[in-house]
Structure formats: structure tokens, C-alpha cells
Amino acid sequence: MQIVSSPHSEIPLTSLPRGKSGVIARFESTELEIALLRMGVGRGNLVQLCDMAPLGDPISLRANGTKIAIRKKDAALIWIFQPQSLPA
Amino acid sequence: MDISTPVASRLKKVALVGAPNAGKTSLFNALTGLHQKVGNFPGVTVERKSARIRLEDNTSVELVDLPGANSLYPVSEDESVTCDVLRNPLNPDHPDLVVVVADATQLKRGLVLASQVLDLGFPAILVLNMIDLVEREYVHHATHRLQALLGIPVVPVSVRQEKGIGRLTKWLNKDIEPAHRPWVTVPPGFRPAINTLKEALPTNQDYLAFQALLDPGSFRNLPDSVTVQVRELAHVAPKDLRLLISNELAVRNDRAAEIVEQVALKPSDYPGKLTSVLDRIFTHRIFGYAIFLGILLLIFQSIFAWATYPMDAIDAGIAWLQEALGSILPAGWLTDLLLNGILAGFGGIVVFVPQIVFLFFFIALLEETGYMSRVVFLMDRIMRPFGFSGKSVIPLMGGMACAIPSIMMTRSIPNKIERMITIAVIPLMSCSARIPVYTLLIALFVPQTELLGLDVRGFYMTGLYILGFLMSLVVAFVLKTILKYKSDGLFVMEMPAYRMPRWRNVGITVYQQATSFVLGAGKIILGISIVLWVLSSYGMPDKMKQIETDYAAKISQSNDPQSIDQLRLAQSKARLESSFAGEIGKFIEPAIRPLGFDWKIGISIVTSFAAREVFVSTMSILYGQEDPESVDGDAQIKTRESLLTRMRAEINPKTGKPVYNHATTLSLLVFYAFAMQCMSTLAVTRREAGWKWTLLVLVYLTILSYGASWITFTLASL
């Protein structure tokens, strides 16, 4: 088995299946990055996509021992490393 | 150079700093009990709580509870206050010692904040709160590791179980060395800029100067010329400053993560699991909304049903006091001012306290348990198209009791536009002061009949509440469109683990809200009451004198006590008609005639400015009745009924038809639903949102109420 590292190995947090976790690769917005760092969540940290509000927005994340709600359009600006390695 | 040490006799100042959910206020409450002084920080309306506490060795320290802060780069007014206290040595609260309160289950976050405090050069203590939620066997080891790694005392505490608080107080009067090794060092390229800033501020702390370079906006006293100069020295463009801030926080976050790894403090997973289960229920697409609706109904039940008992008691008490004092004190203008100006105004304030207490009891309870953030989570998407935030729900709800504390509650809305829109529409929610007005006017033209087993009058009442709420959605949407707001504000909200409420915190919140309402809004209501008393007791001297002599003559001629009473009543009616308030009513009559109002209604609208319910008592005077509010029991119903009879019998001299026809009454109801008739609300809006926004609110509400009343009157007259 071989881990493939390609430019496509990052996905937006919103495309993660519910309940699954991933490691934050980067933020597309500096303000969002500051806002989450204020809660102790930054690049390299593990986040889990928890729940969605009944209308699909906002969504909640679990990270750093707490739950954080953010709007969907902001969640799409958080890029995480593809959680599974692809078999060669 | 000789730097003198602080004078020993000066009281040592200790500041509590921590994230909003770290239990900082609970710790403050546990340390101080009710010996708190509550006020405002100078120049802002952010609440300042402080207390002087005596330690075991009989020395005292002054403890200040700084507003919750997630980092020392402020994003809200609350955080700005905390930052200014810590950054500015001239701030009266600038501490000698900082106690950083961290949630032990979220240690990393606490360490990021603590590291900023340490880098500012403060002697500090780290409190690991909620230590009962981490696995006990690791605590001892972790505390020692942390102490060694941070270079400051670390105290594990459980405020809930009242453990460790004594250990903390033992540290408060000790001399603690500031930590030596900074977490973030200034890059060499920034040296010249930092040195310039250190001179300009002035400070000897590198990190303070570094913060001023990165976030000059939050350093109010820093001249713009210096800001520009140092940016050039450091070769950074203004747009890169935010990037530098995020980099700094990332460095702290990574280092904190390493430390957390080393100290191995493991949260027992109990709160997380329970929270997941509860969230599945409380944010469920059906149960979630059903539960929220149920809680709303419970709150309304408390405000509109349970609160009426203490309110009636207060009303009766004030009336009794007025009567008792009236019989003791000599007649004259001073007694009149005391009884009908000051005492009546005071009664008008205190009567709302039960509703405020109920409202804040529930809100504090919902906050304490962590449920409130779930309401925000459920409602954000629904509220957003109107330019609101999910966090607008609670203040709008509160508006149905009283706009004043509700406008203050909007502070929790982080996005400025969303907050401004919320403030602008809160006065449209039908507050409790409108209930007596609605009750009287509905009774005027709707007979007490039943529909589906319910009183028809109740449907009208409910309709007025819905009317106000729907209008708030319309106005919010219009404002959002005018401001070209795309509802794209950043929204990041912590959803803390559920926990049992700490009743002491709930009690202290309720107590403080009630006193701040009585003292804050009370001052204005009392002031207006006195002004209105003057306006309705005095008029042009010659006219007033004429009335006095006329009636004095008539009364002296009459022997029959009943007709003397009648004359007295007629006299006070004539007095009110010729008073300044009466003159104003007649002056504005041409303006309000298109709405179907006459000058008597005009007077009542003017006097309503103290508080809307004054409408009822003014009407009673104008229609020659005793004040129905001041008589209790059967007499009250009787006088209210006869007031209604007289109002119904009032004939418009021009048309020969009743004044209070359907059209006028409906128009008046709509007017009261929308008009800005509360000085205290205007005052609190100005404080929270500034002059311009207050003016806008006043203008739009006036146009809206006038327009809507006119349309109602015109349509209903067809």
C-alpha cells in the first residue's frame, strides 16, 4: 500500500461525511482562521463534522474538546487532508 | 535608574481573565459571594464586577472580574475592555497579578490565552477549573508538569464541588515572579518598529509593542502617524497584519498542543457523551423546535400569567401608600408632586420588576445549562434571510417583556449589522407596558363573546403580538436590503457541554439585572414622570387662576358633599385641559386628526412618553374618573367599566357620532403597537447603538406608526 500525495488530497470540510474526522490543512479565510484559533482550533488539528442544524445550516464541529457551530459557507473554506489514503 | 516599588499600603489588584465558558464568573462568585460591587467600566457600558476580599493573614486584595476573552486580540467590546485593562498601565484596573482561568477539559485553549498574558509580563496564576471532569489520577502529575513548563503557579480547582478555592486564595497575596521565557519572540526585522512603539506607548514589554504593531486599531491612544511610521519600518502592508495575527496565534496553539501532550491531562469523556445524546434531541428537526416552542410558551406563561400576581400586589401597595401619605401630608403642590409625580413614577418602574425577574430567571437558566446556544443553532438559518442572526432570537423574545434589557442583550451578537438590525426592531415587539392599553381599547369595541370556547378579546390581543412580530421581520428585511447586507457575517459559536445550572449564578444574574433595570431605566422613567407632572399640573397662569377662582366659588356655594366631589372632578378635568399638556394635545390635534384622534387622545399620547400604560390613567382623568389602576378589587372593575361607558358615550361634536368607533379604536391600537413611546428605550438605544441609529429608529417608527394608523383608520372608516 502506498499513500498517494496529490494536489487533490485536500477536500473542503463540508464534503466530509457526517461523524467523520479529518486534519485541517488550511483555511481559505484569515478571519475564519483567527476566529477558530481563538477557540484553540488551527492547522494540523483534528476536527469532526458533528451535526447539521435541521435546515442543513449551520453545522457543528467537534474539536479540541468542545463543539463549535459555524455557518456552512464558512465551513466550505476549511480544507482538510483527504482522510483516507488511496491504494496504489 | 531607580524604579520605586509599589507602596505597600496600596491594595493589591488581582484580575480574573478567562474564556467565556471557562467558569470565570462562577469562580468570582465563589470567591466573593454577594460582596460584589457592580458598575460599568469607564466610558463603556460593559459591566464591571469587583470585590475586596480579605485573606487568611488579614491582608486584603481587590479582585476584578474582567469580561470573558478568547484572546488578547479583541473582537468585541467586552474583549476590548479586558485588553485595555491589561495593556494600559494607566487603566485604574491594571492588575498587579492576573489569574487566568482555564477549563481543564480544554486546556490548550486556556494555555493560548495564558501565554499572551505571560508574554505581556504579568505575574500570573493558572487556574485549572472543572478539574472534576478530568481523570483524577493524572491531576497531580499534570499540575507539576505544567508548573515547570510555564514557570508560574498552577492551581487545580472545581468551583462546582467547591474544591481548591482555598488553595487559590493562599496564592493571592504572594509575590509571584513573571515567567521568563516568552512564547513568541519578535522577529529581528521588526526590531526598529518595536523599539519605536516601546517609546511611543510607552512600555518596556516587547510583546505589548508587538500587539500594537499588529492590531493598532485596538490601541485607542496610539497616534495614527506612529502606526503608519512603524508599519513602514517593519515593511508590512496593512492587509498583512491579520495574517501576522493568525500566524502568532497558530504558533501559540502549536506550542500549547505540545504542552498538553506532555502533561497528559485526560478529560473523562462523560460530558461529551451526554452532550451528544442530548443534542440529538434538542437539535432534532421536530423535537428540537417543539421543545423550544414549549420553553417559549412557559416563559410567556410566566410573564403574562404568574407575574400578574406580584404586579397587582405592587400596584395595590403603591395605591395604598399614595392614599396613606395623602391623608397625612398637608395638601399642596409638594405633596401632589410627591404622590402623583415621584411616587406614581416609582410605581411605574417597580411594577415591571416581576416580569424582568421571570424573564432573566429563564434566560440565565438556559444560558447556565448550555441550552441557549442550541436555540441559536436551530434558529440561525431561519432568522438569517431577514438580516438577523440566530442570536437575535433571545433579545426579540425578551422584547415581549421589556425592550430595555433586551437591547442590552444584543451584545452577544458578534456581527455589527445583525446587531444593529436587531436593536432597530426590538421596539416593535409588544412589551408588557402595552398590555393595559391593549386591554382597555379592545374592551372598548369588542364585546366579551366566546369563539371556540375562548374569549374573542384574547384573539385580538394575540393578533397585536403577531402584528408586531411580523412587522419586525418586514422592517429587518427592509433594513438589510437598504444596508446591502448579504447575511454573510462570520459566525463562530461555542456549544458548551450541557451541565446542571448553578443556582447561585442564576440568582446573582437575576438580582443584578433587576437592580440595573430599576436604577438605569428607572432614572429616566422617574424624570419623565416629574416633567409630565409639571406639564399636566401647570398651564398659563391667568387661565389656571381663572379655573381656581371659578371652582372655588362654585364649591363654596354648594353644601351637598356629592356635588362637591363632582365639582372637584370637573375642576381637575378643566385644569388638565388648560394645562401645558392639554395645550400640547390641542396643538397636535390637526396632525393626529387624520388618524381619527382628538385632542384628548393627543394628551394621552404625550403623557405616554414616560411609560405607555400611563395612557390608561390619563384617560381616566380626562373622562372624569378615578384612576382605575389605583383602586383594587371590585372597585377597579367598576371604575374601569364606567370609564369604558363614558368613553363609548363620547360624541364627536363635528360628526355627531361616537369618537371611539371601530375605526378610531383600531387605529389607536395599531398606533400603540408601532409607535416609539418610551424614552428609556431611546436612551438605551443611544447608549448601545449611537445617536444616528437612534434617530433612524425614532424616525422609522414614527413614520410607520403614523402611516399604519392612517391606513387602518381610512380602511376601517369605509
Tab-separated table of N, CA, C and O in Angstrom, chain B residues 329-418:
chain	number	residue	atom	x	y	z
B	329	LEU	N	-50.000	63.947	54.788
B	329	LEU	CA	-49.289	65.147	54.360
B	329	LEU	C	-50.261	66.290	54.097
B	329	LEU	O	-51.393	66.070	53.688
B	330	PRO	N	-49.810	67.524	54.333
B	330	PRO	CA	-50.661	68.685	54.045
B	330	PRO	C	-50.857	68.822	52.539
B	330	PRO	O	-49.959	68.517	51.762
B	331	ALA	N	-52.066	69.237	52.141
B	331	ALA	CA	-52.327	69.406	50.716
B	331	ALA	C	-51.456	70.523	50.173
B	331	ALA	O	-51.107	71.454	50.888
B	332	GLY	N	-51.086	70.433	48.921
B	332	GLY	CA	-50.232	71.456	48.324
B	332	GLY	C	-49.466	70.878	47.167
B	332	GLY	O	-49.521	69.661	46.923
B	333	TRP	N	-48.736	71.719	46.465
B	333	TRP	CA	-48.079	71.234	45.248
B	333	TRP	C	-46.978	70.231	45.570
B	333	TRP	O	-46.720	69.317	44.809
B	334	LEU	N	-46.328	70.389	46.744
B	334	LEU	CA	-45.226	69.492	47.077
B	334	LEU	C	-45.744	68.072	47.295
B	334	LEU	O	-45.179	67.099	46.799
B	335	THR	N	-46.863	67.972	48.031
B	335	THR	CA	-47.481	66.673	48.252
B	335	THR	C	-47.932	66.074	46.929
B	335	THR	O	-47.730	64.889	46.662
B	336	ASP	N	-48.532	66.933	46.089
B	336	ASP	CA	-49.010	66.485	44.792
B	336	ASP	C	-47.846	65.936	43.949
B	336	ASP	O	-47.947	64.882	43.334
B	337	LEU	N	-46.717	66.683	43.979
B	337	LEU	CA	-45.536	66.236	43.232
B	337	LEU	C	-45.053	64.896	43.768
B	337	LEU	O	-44.755	63.964	43.016
B	338	LEU	N	-45.015	64.795	45.096
B	338	LEU	CA	-44.530	63.566	45.717
B	338	LEU	C	-45.426	62.382	45.367
B	338	LEU	O	-44.945	61.315	44.978
B	339	LEU	N	-46.757	62.593	45.482
B	339	LEU	CA	-47.669	61.468	45.293
B	339	LEU	C	-47.897	61.147	43.826
B	339	LEU	O	-47.827	59.996	43.417
B	340	ASN	N	-48.199	62.180	43.026
B	340	ASN	CA	-48.592	61.925	41.639
B	340	ASN	C	-47.429	62.026	40.664
B	340	ASN	O	-47.532	61.581	39.530
B	341	GLY	N	-46.341	62.649	41.078
B	341	GLY	CA	-45.156	62.687	40.223
B	341	GLY	C	-44.202	61.580	40.592
B	341	GLY	O	-44.059	60.588	39.879
B	342	ILE	N	-43.566	61.719	41.764
B	342	ILE	CA	-42.485	60.809	42.130
B	342	ILE	C	-42.992	59.401	42.454
B	342	ILE	O	-42.527	58.417	41.886
B	343	LEU	N	-43.989	59.324	43.332
B	343	LEU	CA	-44.454	58.008	43.769
B	343	LEU	C	-45.094	57.240	42.602
B	343	LEU	O	-44.859	56.041	42.405
B	344	ALA	N	-45.891	57.975	41.779
B	344	ALA	CA	-46.523	57.328	40.630
B	344	ALA	C	-45.451	56.849	39.660
B	344	ALA	O	-45.537	55.741	39.126
B	345	GLY	N	-44.431	57.682	39.440
B	345	GLY	CA	-43.344	57.293	38.542
B	345	GLY	C	-42.604	56.085	39.080
B	345	GLY	O	-42.309	55.132	38.349
B	346	PHE	N	-42.342	56.086	40.388
B	346	PHE	CA	-41.651	54.963	41.024
B	346	PHE	C	-42.460	53.679	40.879
B	346	PHE	O	-41.936	52.622	40.546
B	347	GLY	N	-43.785	53.806	41.087
B	347	GLY	CA	-44.661	52.648	40.915
B	347	GLY	C	-44.598	52.113	39.496
B	347	GLY	O	-44.581	50.911	39.273
B	348	GLY	N	-44.529	53.043	38.532
B	348	GLY	CA	-44.460	52.656	37.125
B	348	GLY	C	-43.215	51.866	36.791
B	348	GLY	O	-43.182	51.120	35.818
B	349	ILE	N	-42.166	52.022	37.600
B	349	ILE	CA	-40.932	51.260	37.359
B	349	ILE	C	-41.009	49.909	38.056
B	349	ILE	O	-40.799	48.863	37.460
B	350	VAL	N	-41.337	49.970	39.345
B	350	VAL	CA	-41.271	48.762	40.162
B	350	VAL	C	-42.253	47.702	39.674
B	350	VAL	O	-41.991	46.505	39.771
B	351	VAL	N	-43.379	48.163	39.075
B	351	VAL	CA	-44.401	47.223	38.652
B	351	VAL	C	-43.866	46.259	37.580
B	351	VAL	O	-44.360	45.149	37.433
B	352	PHE	N	-42.826	46.656	36.854
B	352	PHE	CA	-42.309	45.766	35.816
B	352	PHE	C	-41.247	44.802	36.333
B	352	PHE	O	-40.784	43.930	35.604
B	353	VAL	N	-40.829	44.984	37.575
B	353	VAL	CA	-39.761	44.145	38.103
B	353	VAL	C	-40.113	42.646	38.079
B	353	VAL	O	-39.285	41.833	37.668
B	354	PRO	N	-41.336	42.245	38.463
B	354	PRO	CA	-41.634	40.805	38.419
B	354	PRO	C	-41.418	40.188	37.035
B	354	PRO	O	-40.844	39.106	36.909
B	355	GLN	N	-41.845	40.903	35.990
B	355	GLN	CA	-41.656	40.366	34.640
B	355	GLN	C	-40.182	40.269	34.274
B	355	GLN	O	-39.742	39.293	33.676
B	356	ILE	N	-39.418	41.290	34.666
B	356	ILE	CA	-37.979	41.280	34.385
B	356	ILE	C	-37.329	40.109	35.113
B	356	ILE	O	-36.476	39.409	34.564
B	357	VAL	N	-37.745	39.904	36.354
B	357	VAL	CA	-37.174	38.821	37.148
B	357	VAL	C	-37.468	37.471	36.493
B	357	VAL	O	-36.567	36.647	36.316
B	358	PHE	N	-38.733	37.248	36.084
B	358	PHE	CA	-39.072	35.984	35.435
B	358	PHE	C	-38.269	35.806	34.147
B	358	PHE	O	-37.692	34.747	33.902
B	359	LEU	N	-38.237	36.844	33.334
B	359	LEU	CA	-37.536	36.745	32.055
B	359	LEU	C	-36.070	36.389	32.253
B	359	LEU	O	-35.545	35.462	31.625
B	360	PHE	N	-35.419	37.105	33.167
B	360	PHE	CA	-33.997	36.853	33.339
B	360	PHE	C	-33.719	35.560	34.076
B	360	PHE	O	-32.673	34.954	33.900
B	361	PHE	N	-34.666	35.141	34.891
B	361	PHE	CA	-34.507	33.839	35.536
B	361	PHE	C	-34.409	32.757	34.462
B	361	PHE	O	-33.498	31.932	34.461
B	362	PHE	N	-35.345	32.779	33.510
B	362	PHE	CA	-35.329	31.759	32.465
B	362	PHE	C	-34.110	31.903	31.561
B	362	PHE	O	-33.476	30.917	31.195
B	363	ILE	N	-33.790	33.139	31.200
B	363	ILE	CA	-32.652	33.323	30.298
B	363	ILE	C	-31.356	32.874	30.973
B	363	ILE	O	-30.551	32.171	30.375
B	364	ALA	N	-31.182	33.238	32.241
B	364	ALA	CA	-29.972	32.828	32.956
B	364	ALA	C	-29.911	31.306	33.065
B	364	ALA	O	-28.859	30.694	32.901
B	365	LEU	N	-31.072	30.701	33.309
B	365	LEU	CA	-31.137	29.244	33.438
B	365	LEU	C	-30.748	28.573	32.123
B	365	LEU	O	-29.967	27.618	32.098
B	366	LEU	N	-31.284	29.082	31.014
B	366	LEU	CA	-30.991	28.499	29.719
B	366	LEU	C	-29.523	28.695	29.342
B	366	LEU	O	-28.903	27.833	28.740
B	367	GLU	N	-28.967	29.842	29.723
B	367	GLU	CA	-27.543	30.087	29.472
B	367	GLU	C	-26.681	29.135	30.286
B	367	GLU	O	-25.740	28.535	29.779
B	368	GLU	N	-27.032	29.027	31.576
B	368	GLU	CA	-26.258	28.220	32.505
B	368	GLU	C	-26.168	26.758	32.065
B	368	GLU	O	-25.136	26.123	32.184
B	369	THR	N	-27.298	26.217	31.573
B	369	THR	CA	-27.321	24.812	31.216
B	369	THR	C	-26.644	24.551	29.872
B	369	THR	O	-26.346	23.417	29.549
B	370	GLY	N	-26.406	25.606	29.098
B	370	GLY	CA	-25.801	25.431	27.780
B	370	GLY	C	-26.831	25.280	26.679
B	370	GLY	O	-26.487	25.143	25.507
B	371	TYR	N	-28.133	25.319	27.045
B	371	TYR	CA	-29.184	25.111	26.043
B	371	TYR	C	-29.301	26.284	25.062
B	371	TYR	O	-29.646	26.096	23.902
B	372	MET	N	-29.006	27.493	25.553
B	372	MET	CA	-29.219	28.683	24.732
B	372	MET	C	-28.496	28.612	23.391
B	372	MET	O	-29.042	29.013	22.363
B	373	SER	N	-27.267	28.094	23.384
B	373	SER	CA	-26.540	28.036	22.121
B	373	SER	C	-27.211	27.068	21.156
B	373	SER	O	-27.061	27.189	19.948
B	374	ARG	N	-27.986	26.110	21.677
B	374	ARG	CA	-28.721	25.187	20.799
B	374	ARG	C	-29.885	25.899	20.128
B	374	ARG	O	-30.220	25.612	18.981
B	375	VAL	N	-30.501	26.846	20.845
B	375	VAL	CA	-31.567	27.646	20.242
B	375	VAL	C	-30.985	28.449	19.076
B	375	VAL	O	-31.561	28.505	17.985
B	376	VAL	N	-29.826	29.033	19.320
B	376	VAL	CA	-29.168	29.820	18.277
B	376	VAL	C	-28.863	28.927	17.072
B	376	VAL	O	-29.088	29.303	15.920
B	377	PHE	N	-28.399	27.717	17.353
B	377	PHE	CA	-28.068	26.751	16.308
B	377	PHE	C	-29.312	26.410	15.477
B	377	PHE	O	-29.265	26.357	14.248
B	378	LEU	N	-30.439	26.216	16.153
B	378	LEU	CA	-31.685	25.872	15.462
B	378	LEU	C	-32.225	27.041	14.634
B	378	LEU	O	-32.801	26.842	13.575
B	379	MET	N	-32.065	28.246	15.161
B	379	MET	CA	-32.767	29.387	14.568
B	379	MET	C	-31.943	30.183	13.567
B	379	MET	O	-32.487	30.992	12.825
B	380	ASP	N	-30.639	29.990	13.530
B	380	ASP	CA	-29.796	30.870	12.706
B	380	ASP	C	-30.232	30.895	11.241
B	380	ASP	O	-30.391	31.950	10.647
B	381	ARG	N	-30.453	29.707	10.675
B	381	ARG	CA	-30.784	29.639	9.253
B	381	ARG	C	-32.152	30.281	8.967
B	381	ARG	O	-32.363	30.867	7.909
B	382	ILE	N	-33.066	30.164	9.945
B	382	ILE	CA	-34.407	30.718	9.757
B	382	ILE	C	-34.380	32.241	9.865
B	382	ILE	O	-35.072	32.952	9.151
B	383	MET	N	-33.557	32.743	10.775
B	383	MET	CA	-33.526	34.183	11.022
B	383	MET	C	-32.688	34.929	9.984
B	383	MET	O	-32.882	36.117	9.755
B	384	ARG	N	-31.734	34.245	9.384
B	384	ARG	CA	-30.749	34.921	8.548
B	384	ARG	C	-31.341	35.663	7.350
B	384	ARG	O	-30.903	36.783	7.072
B	385	PRO	N	-32.315	35.085	6.617
B	385	PRO	CA	-32.832	35.814	5.453
B	385	PRO	C	-33.373	37.197	5.799
B	385	PRO	O	-33.467	38.059	4.945
B	386	PHE	N	-33.716	37.418	7.075
B	386	PHE	CA	-34.263	38.713	7.470
B	386	PHE	C	-33.176	39.673	7.954
B	386	PHE	O	-33.485	40.771	8.394
B	387	GLY	N	-31.940	39.246	7.894
B	387	GLY	CA	-30.865	40.124	8.355
B	387	GLY	C	-30.567	39.964	9.827
B	387	GLY	O	-29.790	40.715	10.394
B	388	PHE	N	-31.199	38.959	10.461
B	388	PHE	CA	-30.916	38.671	11.866
B	388	PHE	C	-29.805	37.634	11.963
B	388	PHE	O	-29.397	37.043	10.965
B	389	SER	N	-29.385	37.386	13.199
B	389	SER	CA	-28.515	36.269	13.493
B	389	SER	C	-29.346	35.312	14.341
B	389	SER	O	-30.369	35.699	14.894
B	390	GLY	N	-28.925	34.064	14.436
B	390	GLY	CA	-29.607	33.144	15.340
B	390	GLY	C	-29.637	33.707	16.747
B	390	GLY	O	-30.549	33.450	17.537
B	391	LYS	N	-28.622	34.507	17.058
B	391	LYS	CA	-28.529	35.082	18.399
B	391	LYS	C	-29.529	36.210	18.621
B	391	LYS	O	-29.621	36.749	19.717
B	392	SER	N	-30.274	36.609	17.568
B	392	SER	CA	-31.289	37.656	17.736
B	392	SER	C	-32.543	37.120	18.418
B	392	SER	O	-33.364	37.896	18.903
B	393	VAL	N	-32.705	35.795	18.422
B	393	VAL	CA	-33.943	35.200	18.928
B	393	VAL	C	-34.202	35.603	20.380
B	393	VAL	O	-35.307	36.010	20.734
B	394	ILE	N	-33.186	35.500	21.201
B	394	ILE	CA	-33.369	35.748	22.630
B	394	ILE	C	-33.737	37.211	22.909
B	394	ILE	O	-34.721	37.468	23.615
B	395	PRO	N	-33.011	38.186	22.351
B	395	PRO	CA	-33.430	39.572	22.586
B	395	PRO	C	-34.837	39.863	22.056
B	395	PRO	O	-35.590	40.601	22.700
B	396	LEU	N	-35.217	39.276	20.918
B	396	LEU	CA	-36.554	39.529	20.392
B	396	LEU	C	-37.614	38.975	21.338
B	396	LEU	O	-38.627	39.602	21.605
B	397	MET	N	-37.326	37.794	21.873
B	397	MET	CA	-38.223	37.193	22.861
B	397	MET	C	-38.363	38.120	24.068
B	397	MET	O	-39.460	38.381	24.557
B	398	GLY	N	-37.214	38.601	24.521
B	398	GLY	CA	-37.199	39.478	25.690
B	398	GLY	C	-37.974	40.753	25.451
B	398	GLY	O	-38.549	41.320	26.379
B	399	GLY	N	-38.015	41.204	24.189
B	399	GLY	CA	-38.739	42.420	23.843
B	399	GLY	C	-40.203	42.347	24.222
B	399	GLY	O	-40.869	43.360	24.371
B	400	MET	N	-40.728	41.123	24.368
B	400	MET	CA	-42.135	40.997	24.741
B	400	MET	C	-42.343	41.285	26.225
B	400	MET	O	-43.471	41.483	26.665
B	401	ALA	N	-41.277	41.306	26.994
B	401	ALA	CA	-41.400	41.751	28.382
B	401	ALA	C	-41.033	43.224	28.441
B	401	ALA	O	-41.829	44.054	28.852
B	402	CYS	N	-39.816	43.562	28.003
B	402	CYS	CA	-39.360	44.943	28.080
B	402	CYS	C	-38.198	45.117	27.108
B	402	CYS	O	-37.282	44.305	27.077
B	403	ALA	N	-38.260	46.192	26.323
B	403	ALA	CA	-37.238	46.421	25.296
B	403	ALA	C	-35.876	46.765	25.912
B	403	ALA	O	-34.843	46.504	25.312
B	404	ILE	N	-35.891	47.330	27.112
B	404	ILE	CA	-34.652	47.903	27.644
B	404	ILE	C	-33.577	46.846	27.911
B	404	ILE	O	-32.494	46.916	27.347
B	405	PRO	N	-33.855	45.822	28.749
B	405	PRO	CA	-32.820	44.805	28.928
B	405	PRO	C	-32.566	44.023	27.648
B	405	PRO	O	-31.457	43.525	27.437
B	406	SER	N	-33.583	43.913	26.777
B	406	SER	CA	-33.419	43.140	25.554
B	406	SER	C	-32.408	43.783	24.621
B	406	SER	O	-31.617	43.101	23.988
B	407	ILE	N	-32.449	45.112	24.556
B	407	ILE	CA	-31.487	45.802	23.694
B	407	ILE	C	-30.080	45.587	24.229
B	407	ILE	O	-29.134	45.408	23.476
B	408	MET	N	-29.944	45.518	25.542
B	408	MET	CA	-28.624	45.252	26.118
B	408	MET	C	-28.167	43.824	25.810
B	408	MET	O	-26.987	43.571	25.646
B	409	MET	N	-29.156	42.923	25.707
B	409	MET	CA	-28.800	41.521	25.423
B	409	MET	C	-28.228	41.329	24.022
B	409	MET	O	-27.593	40.321	23.762
B	410	THR	N	-28.483	42.277	23.112
B	410	THR	CA	-27.983	42.105	21.746
B	410	THR	C	-26.458	42.117	21.695
B	410	THR	O	-25.889	41.847	20.651
B	411	ARG	N	-25.819	42.438	22.793
B	411	ARG	CA	-24.353	42.452	22.796
B	411	ARG	C	-23.754	41.112	22.440
B	411	ARG	O	-22.603	41.036	22.020
B	412	SER	N	-24.524	40.044	22.624
B	412	SER	CA	-23.979	38.725	22.314
B	412	SER	C	-23.929	38.475	20.806
B	412	SER	O	-23.381	37.475	20.382
B	413	ILE	N	-24.507	39.369	19.998
B	413	ILE	CA	-24.478	39.177	18.546
B	413	ILE	C	-23.165	39.748	18.005
B	413	ILE	O	-22.938	40.950	18.093
B	414	PRO	N	-22.303	38.888	17.469
B	414	PRO	CA	-20.973	39.380	17.107
B	414	PRO	C	-20.964	40.286	15.868
B	414	PRO	O	-20.184	41.220	15.796
B	415	ASN	N	-21.852	39.988	14.901
B	415	ASN	CA	-21.828	40.788	13.676
B	415	ASN	C	-22.537	42.117	13.898
B	415	ASN	O	-23.676	42.169	14.355
B	416	LYS	N	-21.863	43.209	13.540
B	416	LYS	CA	-22.389	44.530	13.886
B	416	LYS	C	-23.716	44.828	13.186
B	416	LYS	O	-24.657	45.341	13.803
B	417	ILE	N	-23.799	44.517	11.892
B	417	ILE	CA	-25.031	44.834	11.158
B	417	ILE	C	-26.198	44.030	11.718
B	417	ILE	O	-27.282	44.562	11.956
B	418	GLU	N	-25.961	42.742	11.963
B	418	GLU	CA	-27.027	41.904	12.522
B	418	GLU	C	-27.474	42.454	13.864
B	418	GLU	O	-28.660	42.452	14.206
